[in-house]
PDB file of C-alpha atoms and ligand atoms in Angstrom:
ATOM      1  CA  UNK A   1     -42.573 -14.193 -89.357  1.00  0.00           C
ATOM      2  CA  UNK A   2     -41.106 -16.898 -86.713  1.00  0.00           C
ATOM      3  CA  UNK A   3     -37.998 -14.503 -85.257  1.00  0.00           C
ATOM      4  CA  UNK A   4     -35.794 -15.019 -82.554  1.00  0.00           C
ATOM      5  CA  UNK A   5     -34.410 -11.484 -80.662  1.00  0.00           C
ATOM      6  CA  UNK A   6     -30.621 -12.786 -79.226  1.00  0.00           C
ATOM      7  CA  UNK A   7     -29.372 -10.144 -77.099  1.00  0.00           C
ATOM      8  CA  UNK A   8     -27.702  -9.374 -72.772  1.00  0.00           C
ATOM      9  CA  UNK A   9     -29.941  -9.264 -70.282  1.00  0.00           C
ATOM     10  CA  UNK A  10     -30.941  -5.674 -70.422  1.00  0.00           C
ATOM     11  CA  UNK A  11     -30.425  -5.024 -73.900  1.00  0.00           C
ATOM     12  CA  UNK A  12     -34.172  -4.253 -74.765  1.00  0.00           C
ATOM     13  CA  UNK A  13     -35.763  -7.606 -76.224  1.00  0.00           C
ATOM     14  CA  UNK A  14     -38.516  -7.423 -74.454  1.00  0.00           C
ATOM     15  CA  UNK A  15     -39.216  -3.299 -75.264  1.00  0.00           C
ATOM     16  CA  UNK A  16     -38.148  -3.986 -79.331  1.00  0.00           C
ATOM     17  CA  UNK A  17     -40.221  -7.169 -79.637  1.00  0.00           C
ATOM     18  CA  UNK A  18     -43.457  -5.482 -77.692  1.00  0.00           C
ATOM     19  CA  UNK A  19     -42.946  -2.962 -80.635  1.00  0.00           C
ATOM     20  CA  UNK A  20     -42.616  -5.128 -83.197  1.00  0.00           C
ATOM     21  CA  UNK A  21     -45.547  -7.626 -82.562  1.00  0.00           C
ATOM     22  CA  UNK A  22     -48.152  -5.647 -83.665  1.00  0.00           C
ATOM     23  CA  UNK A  23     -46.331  -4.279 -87.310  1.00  0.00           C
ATOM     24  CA  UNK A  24     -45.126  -8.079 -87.928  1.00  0.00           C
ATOM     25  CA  UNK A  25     -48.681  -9.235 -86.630  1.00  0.00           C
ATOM     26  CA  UNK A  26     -46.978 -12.010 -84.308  1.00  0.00           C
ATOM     27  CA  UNK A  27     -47.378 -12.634 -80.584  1.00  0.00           C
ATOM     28  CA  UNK A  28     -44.365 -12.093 -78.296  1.00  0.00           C
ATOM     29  CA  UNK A  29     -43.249 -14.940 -76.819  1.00  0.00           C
ATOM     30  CA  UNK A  30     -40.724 -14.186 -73.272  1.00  0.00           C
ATOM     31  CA  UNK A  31     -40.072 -16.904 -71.420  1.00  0.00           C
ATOM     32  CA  UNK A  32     -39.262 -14.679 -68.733  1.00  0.00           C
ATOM     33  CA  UNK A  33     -42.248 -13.180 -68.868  1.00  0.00           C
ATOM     34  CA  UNK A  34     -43.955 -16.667 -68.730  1.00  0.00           C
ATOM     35  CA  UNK A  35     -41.793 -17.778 -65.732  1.00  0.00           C
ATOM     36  CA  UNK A  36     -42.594 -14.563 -63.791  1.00  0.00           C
ATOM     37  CA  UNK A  37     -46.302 -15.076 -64.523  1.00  0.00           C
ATOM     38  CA  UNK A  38     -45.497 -18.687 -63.002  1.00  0.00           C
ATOM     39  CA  UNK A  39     -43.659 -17.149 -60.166  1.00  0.00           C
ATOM     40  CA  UNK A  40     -46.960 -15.054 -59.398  1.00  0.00           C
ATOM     41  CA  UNK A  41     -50.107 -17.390 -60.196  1.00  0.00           C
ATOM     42  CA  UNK A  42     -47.437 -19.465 -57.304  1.00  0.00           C
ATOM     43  CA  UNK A  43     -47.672 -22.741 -59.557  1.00  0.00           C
ATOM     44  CA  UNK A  44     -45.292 -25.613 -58.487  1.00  0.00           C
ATOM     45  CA  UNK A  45     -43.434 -24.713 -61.596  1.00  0.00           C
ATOM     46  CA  UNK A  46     -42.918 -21.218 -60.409  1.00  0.00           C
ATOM     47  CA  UNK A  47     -42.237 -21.832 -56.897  1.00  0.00           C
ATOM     48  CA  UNK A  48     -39.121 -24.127 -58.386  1.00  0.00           C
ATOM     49  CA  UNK A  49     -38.289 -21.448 -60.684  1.00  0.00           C
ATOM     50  CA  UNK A  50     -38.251 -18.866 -58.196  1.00  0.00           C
ATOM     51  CA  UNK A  51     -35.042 -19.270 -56.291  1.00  0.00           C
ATOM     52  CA  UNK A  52     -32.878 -19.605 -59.752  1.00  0.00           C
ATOM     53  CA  UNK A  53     -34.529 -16.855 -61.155  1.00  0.00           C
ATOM     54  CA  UNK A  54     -33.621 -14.459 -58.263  1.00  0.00           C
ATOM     55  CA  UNK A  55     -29.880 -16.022 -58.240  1.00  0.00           C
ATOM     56  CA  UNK A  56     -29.940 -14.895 -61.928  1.00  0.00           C
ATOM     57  CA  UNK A  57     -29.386 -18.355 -62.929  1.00  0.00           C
ATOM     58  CA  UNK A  58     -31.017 -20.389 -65.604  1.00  0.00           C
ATOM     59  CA  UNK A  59     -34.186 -22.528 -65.316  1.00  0.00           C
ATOM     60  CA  UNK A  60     -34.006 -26.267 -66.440  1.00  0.00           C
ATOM     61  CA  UNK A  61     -34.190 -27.050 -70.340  1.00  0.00           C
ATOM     62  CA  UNK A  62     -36.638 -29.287 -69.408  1.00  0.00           C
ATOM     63  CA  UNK A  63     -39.036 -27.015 -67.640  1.00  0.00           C
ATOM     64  CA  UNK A  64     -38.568 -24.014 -70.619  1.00  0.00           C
ATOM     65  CA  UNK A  65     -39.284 -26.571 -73.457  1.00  0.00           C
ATOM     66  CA  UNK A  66     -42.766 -27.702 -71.999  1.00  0.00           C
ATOM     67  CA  UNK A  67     -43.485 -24.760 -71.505  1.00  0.00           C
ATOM     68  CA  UNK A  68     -42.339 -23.144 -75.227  1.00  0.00           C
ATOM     69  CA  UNK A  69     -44.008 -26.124 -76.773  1.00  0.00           C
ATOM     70  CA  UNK A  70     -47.636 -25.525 -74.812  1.00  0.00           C
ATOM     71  CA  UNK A  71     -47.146 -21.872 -75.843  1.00  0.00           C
ATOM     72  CA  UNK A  72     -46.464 -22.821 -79.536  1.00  0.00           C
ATOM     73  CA  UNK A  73     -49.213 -24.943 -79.909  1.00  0.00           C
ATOM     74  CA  UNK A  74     -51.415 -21.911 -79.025  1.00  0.00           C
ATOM     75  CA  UNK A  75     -53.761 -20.532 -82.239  1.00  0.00           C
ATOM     76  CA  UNK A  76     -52.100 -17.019 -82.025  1.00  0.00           C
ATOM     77  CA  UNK A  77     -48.331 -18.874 -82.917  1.00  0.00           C
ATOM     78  CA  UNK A  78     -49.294 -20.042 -86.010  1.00  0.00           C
ATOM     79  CA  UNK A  79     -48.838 -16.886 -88.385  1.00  0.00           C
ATOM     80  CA  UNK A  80     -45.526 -16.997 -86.437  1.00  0.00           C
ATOM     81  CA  UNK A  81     -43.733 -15.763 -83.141  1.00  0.00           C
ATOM     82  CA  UNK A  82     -41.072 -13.260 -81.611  1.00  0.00           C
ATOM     83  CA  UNK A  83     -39.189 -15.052 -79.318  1.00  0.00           C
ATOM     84  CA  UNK A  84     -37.337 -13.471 -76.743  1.00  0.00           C
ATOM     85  CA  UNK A  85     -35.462 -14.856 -73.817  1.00  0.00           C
ATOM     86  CA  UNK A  86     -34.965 -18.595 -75.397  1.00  0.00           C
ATOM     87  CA  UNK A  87     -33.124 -20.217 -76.725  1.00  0.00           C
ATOM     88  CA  UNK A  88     -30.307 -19.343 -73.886  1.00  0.00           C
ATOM     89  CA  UNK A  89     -27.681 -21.906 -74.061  1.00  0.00           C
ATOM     90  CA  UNK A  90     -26.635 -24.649 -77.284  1.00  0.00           C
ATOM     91  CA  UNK A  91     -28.951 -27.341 -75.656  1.00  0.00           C
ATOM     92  CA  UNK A  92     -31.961 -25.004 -76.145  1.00  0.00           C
ATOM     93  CA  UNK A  93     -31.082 -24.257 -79.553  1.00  0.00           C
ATOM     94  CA  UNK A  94     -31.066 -27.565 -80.355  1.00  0.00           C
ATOM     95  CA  UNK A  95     -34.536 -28.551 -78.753  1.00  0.00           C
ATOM     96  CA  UNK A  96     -35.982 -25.963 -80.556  1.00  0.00           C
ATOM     97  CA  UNK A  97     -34.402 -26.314 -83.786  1.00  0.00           C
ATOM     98  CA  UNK A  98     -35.970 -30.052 -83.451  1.00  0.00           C
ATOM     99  CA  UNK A  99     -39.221 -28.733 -82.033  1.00  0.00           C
ATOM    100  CA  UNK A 100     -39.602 -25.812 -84.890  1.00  0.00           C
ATOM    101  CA  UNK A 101     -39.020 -28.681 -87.925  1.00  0.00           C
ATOM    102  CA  UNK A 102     -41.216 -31.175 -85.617  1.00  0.00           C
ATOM    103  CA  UNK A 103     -44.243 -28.555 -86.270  1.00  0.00           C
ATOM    104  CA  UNK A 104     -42.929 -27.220 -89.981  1.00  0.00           C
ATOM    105  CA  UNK A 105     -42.200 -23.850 -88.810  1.00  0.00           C
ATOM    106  CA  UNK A 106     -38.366 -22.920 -89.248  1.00  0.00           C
ATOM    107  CA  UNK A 107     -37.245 -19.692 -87.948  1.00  0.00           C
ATOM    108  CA  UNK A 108     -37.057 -16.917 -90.846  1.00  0.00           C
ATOM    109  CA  UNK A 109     -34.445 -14.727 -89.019  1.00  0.00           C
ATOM    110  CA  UNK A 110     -32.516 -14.402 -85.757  1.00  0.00           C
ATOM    111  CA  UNK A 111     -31.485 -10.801 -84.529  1.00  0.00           C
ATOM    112  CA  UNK A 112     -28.896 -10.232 -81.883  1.00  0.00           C
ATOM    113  CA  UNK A 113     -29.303  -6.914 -80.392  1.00  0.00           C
ATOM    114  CA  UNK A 114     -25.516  -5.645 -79.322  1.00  0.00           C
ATOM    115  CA  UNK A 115     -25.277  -3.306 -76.149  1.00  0.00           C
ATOM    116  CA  UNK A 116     -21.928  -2.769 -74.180  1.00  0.00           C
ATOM    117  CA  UNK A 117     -21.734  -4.334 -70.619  1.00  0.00           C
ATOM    118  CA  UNK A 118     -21.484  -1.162 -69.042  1.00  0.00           C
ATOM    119  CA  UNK A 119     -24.693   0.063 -70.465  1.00  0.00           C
ATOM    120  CA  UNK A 120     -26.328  -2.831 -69.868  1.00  0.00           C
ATOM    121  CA  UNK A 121     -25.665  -2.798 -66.194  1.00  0.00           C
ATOM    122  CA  UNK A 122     -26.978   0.994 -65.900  1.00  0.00           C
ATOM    123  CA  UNK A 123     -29.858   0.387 -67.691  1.00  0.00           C
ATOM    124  CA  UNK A 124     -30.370  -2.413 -65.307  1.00  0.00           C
ATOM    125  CA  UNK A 125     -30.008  -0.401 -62.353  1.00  0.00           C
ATOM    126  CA  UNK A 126     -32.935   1.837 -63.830  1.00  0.00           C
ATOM    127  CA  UNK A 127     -35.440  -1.025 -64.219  1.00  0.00           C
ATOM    128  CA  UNK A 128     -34.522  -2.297 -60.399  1.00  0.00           C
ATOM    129  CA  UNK A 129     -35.384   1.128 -59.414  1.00  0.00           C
ATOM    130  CA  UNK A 130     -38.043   1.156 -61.484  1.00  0.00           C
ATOM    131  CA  UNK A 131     -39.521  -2.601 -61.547  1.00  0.00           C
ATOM    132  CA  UNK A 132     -38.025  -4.175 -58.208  1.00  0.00           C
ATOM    133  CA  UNK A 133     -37.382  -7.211 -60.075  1.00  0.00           C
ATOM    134  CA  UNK A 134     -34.931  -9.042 -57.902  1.00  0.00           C
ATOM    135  CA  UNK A 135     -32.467 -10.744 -60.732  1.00  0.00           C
ATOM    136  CA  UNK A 136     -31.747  -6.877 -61.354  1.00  0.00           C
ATOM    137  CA  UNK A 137     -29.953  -6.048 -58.635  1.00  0.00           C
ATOM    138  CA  UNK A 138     -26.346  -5.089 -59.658  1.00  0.00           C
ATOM    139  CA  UNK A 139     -24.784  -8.459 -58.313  1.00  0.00           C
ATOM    140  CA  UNK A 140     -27.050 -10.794 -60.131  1.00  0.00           C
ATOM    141  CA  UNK A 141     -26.976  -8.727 -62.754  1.00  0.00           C
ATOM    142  CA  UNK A 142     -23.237  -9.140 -63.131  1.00  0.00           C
ATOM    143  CA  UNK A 143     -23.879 -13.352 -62.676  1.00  0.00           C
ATOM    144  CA  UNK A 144     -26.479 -13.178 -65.279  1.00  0.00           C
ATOM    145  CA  UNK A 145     -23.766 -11.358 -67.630  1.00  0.00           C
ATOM    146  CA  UNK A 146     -21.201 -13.899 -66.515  1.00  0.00           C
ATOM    147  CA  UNK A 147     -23.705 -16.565 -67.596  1.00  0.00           C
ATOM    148  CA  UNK A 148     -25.089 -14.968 -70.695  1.00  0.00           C
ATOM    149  CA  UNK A 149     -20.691 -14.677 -71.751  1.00  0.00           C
ATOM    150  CA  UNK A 150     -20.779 -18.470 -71.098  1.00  0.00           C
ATOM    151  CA  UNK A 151     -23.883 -20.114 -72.670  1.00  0.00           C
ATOM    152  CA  UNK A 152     -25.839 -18.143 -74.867  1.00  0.00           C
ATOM    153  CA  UNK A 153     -22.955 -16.027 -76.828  1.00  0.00           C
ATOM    154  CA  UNK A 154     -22.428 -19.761 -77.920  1.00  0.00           C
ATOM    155  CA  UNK A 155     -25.878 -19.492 -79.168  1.00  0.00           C
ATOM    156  CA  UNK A 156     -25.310 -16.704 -81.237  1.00  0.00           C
ATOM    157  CA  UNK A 157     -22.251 -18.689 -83.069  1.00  0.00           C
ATOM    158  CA  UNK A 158     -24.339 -21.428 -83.817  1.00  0.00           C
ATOM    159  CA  UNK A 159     -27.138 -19.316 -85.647  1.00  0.00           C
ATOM    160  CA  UNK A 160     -23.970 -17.421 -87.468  1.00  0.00           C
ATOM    161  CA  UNK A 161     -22.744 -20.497 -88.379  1.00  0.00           C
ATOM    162  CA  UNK A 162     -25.584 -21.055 -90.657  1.00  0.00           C
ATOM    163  CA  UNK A 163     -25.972 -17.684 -91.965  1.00  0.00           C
ATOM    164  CA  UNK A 164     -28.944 -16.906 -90.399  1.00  0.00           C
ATOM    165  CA  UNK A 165     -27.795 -14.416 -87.497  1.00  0.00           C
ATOM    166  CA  UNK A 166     -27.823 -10.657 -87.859  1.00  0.00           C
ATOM    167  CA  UNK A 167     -26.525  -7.963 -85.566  1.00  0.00           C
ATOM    168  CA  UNK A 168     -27.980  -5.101 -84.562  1.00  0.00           C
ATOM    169  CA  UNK A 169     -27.090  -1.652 -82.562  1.00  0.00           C
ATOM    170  CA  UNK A 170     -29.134  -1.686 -79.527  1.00  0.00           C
ATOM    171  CA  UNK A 171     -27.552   1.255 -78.326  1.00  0.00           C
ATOM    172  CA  UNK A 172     -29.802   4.697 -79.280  1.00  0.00           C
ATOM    173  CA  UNK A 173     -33.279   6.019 -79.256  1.00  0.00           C
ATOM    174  CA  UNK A 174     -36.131   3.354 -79.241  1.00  0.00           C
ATOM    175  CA  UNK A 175     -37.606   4.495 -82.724  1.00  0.00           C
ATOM    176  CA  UNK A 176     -34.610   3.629 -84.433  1.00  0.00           C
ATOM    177  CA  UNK A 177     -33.404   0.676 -83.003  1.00  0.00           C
ATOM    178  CA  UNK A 178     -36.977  -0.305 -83.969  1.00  0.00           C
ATOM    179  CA  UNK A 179     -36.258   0.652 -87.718  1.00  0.00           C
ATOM    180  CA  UNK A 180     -32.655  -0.864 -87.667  1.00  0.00           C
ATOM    181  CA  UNK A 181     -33.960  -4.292 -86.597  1.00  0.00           C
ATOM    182  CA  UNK A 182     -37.121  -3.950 -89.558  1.00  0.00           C
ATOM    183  CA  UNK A 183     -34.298  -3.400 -91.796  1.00  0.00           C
ATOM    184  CA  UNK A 184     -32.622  -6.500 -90.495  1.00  0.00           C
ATOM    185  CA  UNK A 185     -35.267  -8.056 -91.408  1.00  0.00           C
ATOM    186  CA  UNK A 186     -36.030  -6.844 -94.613  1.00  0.00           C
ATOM    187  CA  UNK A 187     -32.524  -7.831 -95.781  1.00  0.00           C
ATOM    188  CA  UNK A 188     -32.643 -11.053 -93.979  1.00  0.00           C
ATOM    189  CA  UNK A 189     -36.141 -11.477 -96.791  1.00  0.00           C
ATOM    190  CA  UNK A 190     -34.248 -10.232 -99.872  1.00  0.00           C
ATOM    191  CA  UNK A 191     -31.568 -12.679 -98.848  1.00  0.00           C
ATOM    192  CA  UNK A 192     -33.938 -15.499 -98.704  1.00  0.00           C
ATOM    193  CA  UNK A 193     -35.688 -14.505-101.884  1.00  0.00           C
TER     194      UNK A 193
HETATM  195  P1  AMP B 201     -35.488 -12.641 -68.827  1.00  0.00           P
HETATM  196  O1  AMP B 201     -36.717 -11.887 -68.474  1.00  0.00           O
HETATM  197  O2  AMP B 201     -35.498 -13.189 -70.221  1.00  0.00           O
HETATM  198  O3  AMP B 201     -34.219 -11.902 -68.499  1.00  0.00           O
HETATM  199  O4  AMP B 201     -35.486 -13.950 -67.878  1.00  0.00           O
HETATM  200  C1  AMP B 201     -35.476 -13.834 -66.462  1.00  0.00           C
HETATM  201  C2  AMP B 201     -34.979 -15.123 -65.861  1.00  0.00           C
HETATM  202  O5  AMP B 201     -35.845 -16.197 -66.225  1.00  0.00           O
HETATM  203  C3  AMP B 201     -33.594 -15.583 -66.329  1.00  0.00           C
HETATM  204  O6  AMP B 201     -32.539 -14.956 -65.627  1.00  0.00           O
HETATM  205  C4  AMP B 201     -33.667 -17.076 -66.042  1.00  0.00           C
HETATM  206  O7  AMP B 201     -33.555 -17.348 -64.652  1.00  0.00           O
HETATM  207  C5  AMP B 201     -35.113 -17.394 -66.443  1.00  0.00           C
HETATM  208  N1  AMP B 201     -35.199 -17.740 -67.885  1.00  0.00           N
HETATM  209  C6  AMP B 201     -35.843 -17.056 -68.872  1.00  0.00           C
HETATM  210  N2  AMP B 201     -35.697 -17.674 -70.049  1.00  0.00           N
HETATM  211  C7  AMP B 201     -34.947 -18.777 -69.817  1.00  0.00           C
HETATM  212  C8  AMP B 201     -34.424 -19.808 -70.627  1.00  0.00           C
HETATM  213  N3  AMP B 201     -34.652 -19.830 -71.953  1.00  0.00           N
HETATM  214  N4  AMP B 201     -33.706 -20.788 -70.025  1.00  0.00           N
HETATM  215  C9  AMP B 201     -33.473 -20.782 -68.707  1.00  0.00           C
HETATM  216  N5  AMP B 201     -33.896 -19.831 -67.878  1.00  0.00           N
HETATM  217  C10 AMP B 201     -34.644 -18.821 -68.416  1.00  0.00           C
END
């Protein structure tokens, strides 16, 4: 299963797809994740990525597709991949539509978790609180909102476009936003055939 989770900062990517990876059998792949892991081992790459990270803005295409394509070219990618936190704007979707046929592994389905700004921004609040992480603090997280509007609703279009996107309620209890998104996917199989 190669999937991509689309979806506001805040709107639980990262908590669905750590649920999912071990009933689809697929690693999770969060560029976040692997920039903050950057951020901390304090690689060169990191200590770039560290002030436009904390400004909520994005990181350069360049940096994120060296470091998707190292990551995909790990043994654990090859029965497939959650991705979560890329592609982010139409440039990215592009490099890794071209990087994804490049390797013969086209995406099977593309899920865009939907959760209203106003939750998004509590929920937010809760994991600054809870986390510390700097880009959550409720002024960034209103830029990264602003940014997420700008370039990576676009990104969301273009997978509609081809009939490949599905929407999902990301508002409710874990458990069943978990079984609404399996059920996205089960239709998104039938569809395929
Ligand atoms: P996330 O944990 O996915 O919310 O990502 C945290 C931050 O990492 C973002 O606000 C960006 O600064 C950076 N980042 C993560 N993924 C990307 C991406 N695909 N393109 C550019 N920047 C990214």
């Amino acid at each position: 299963m190669r999937l991509v989770l689309l979806g506001a900062p805040g709107s639980g990517k990262g908590t669905q797809a750590a649920r999912l990876k071990t009933a689809l059998g697929v690693p999770h792949i969060s560029t976040g994740d692997m920039l903050r892991a950057a951020v901390a081992a304090g690689t060169a790459m990191g200590l770039k990525a560290k002030a436009v990270m904390d400004a909520g803005q994005l990181v350069s295409d360049d940096i994120l597709l060296g470091m998707l394509e190292d990551r995909l070219a790990q043994d654990d990618a090859r029965a497939g991949f959650i991705l979560d936190g890329y592609p982010r704007n139409l440039a990215q979707a592009d490099a890794l539509d071209q990087l994804l046929a490049k390797i013969g592994q086209p995406l099977d389905a593309v899920i865009k978790l939907e959760v209203p700004n106003e939750a998004i921004i509590g929920r937010c609040e809760i994991r600054f609180k809870a986390e510390g992480r700097a880009d959550d603090n409720p002024d960034t997280v209103r830029k990264r909102l602003a940014i997420y509007a700008e370039q990576t609703a676009p990104v969301a279009d273009f997978y509609a476009r081809r009939g490949k996107l599905q929407v999902v309620d990301g508002v409710g209890e874990l458990d069943q936003i978990t079984i609404r998104i399996r059920q996205a996917l089960q239709n998104e199989a039938a569809a395929a055939g």
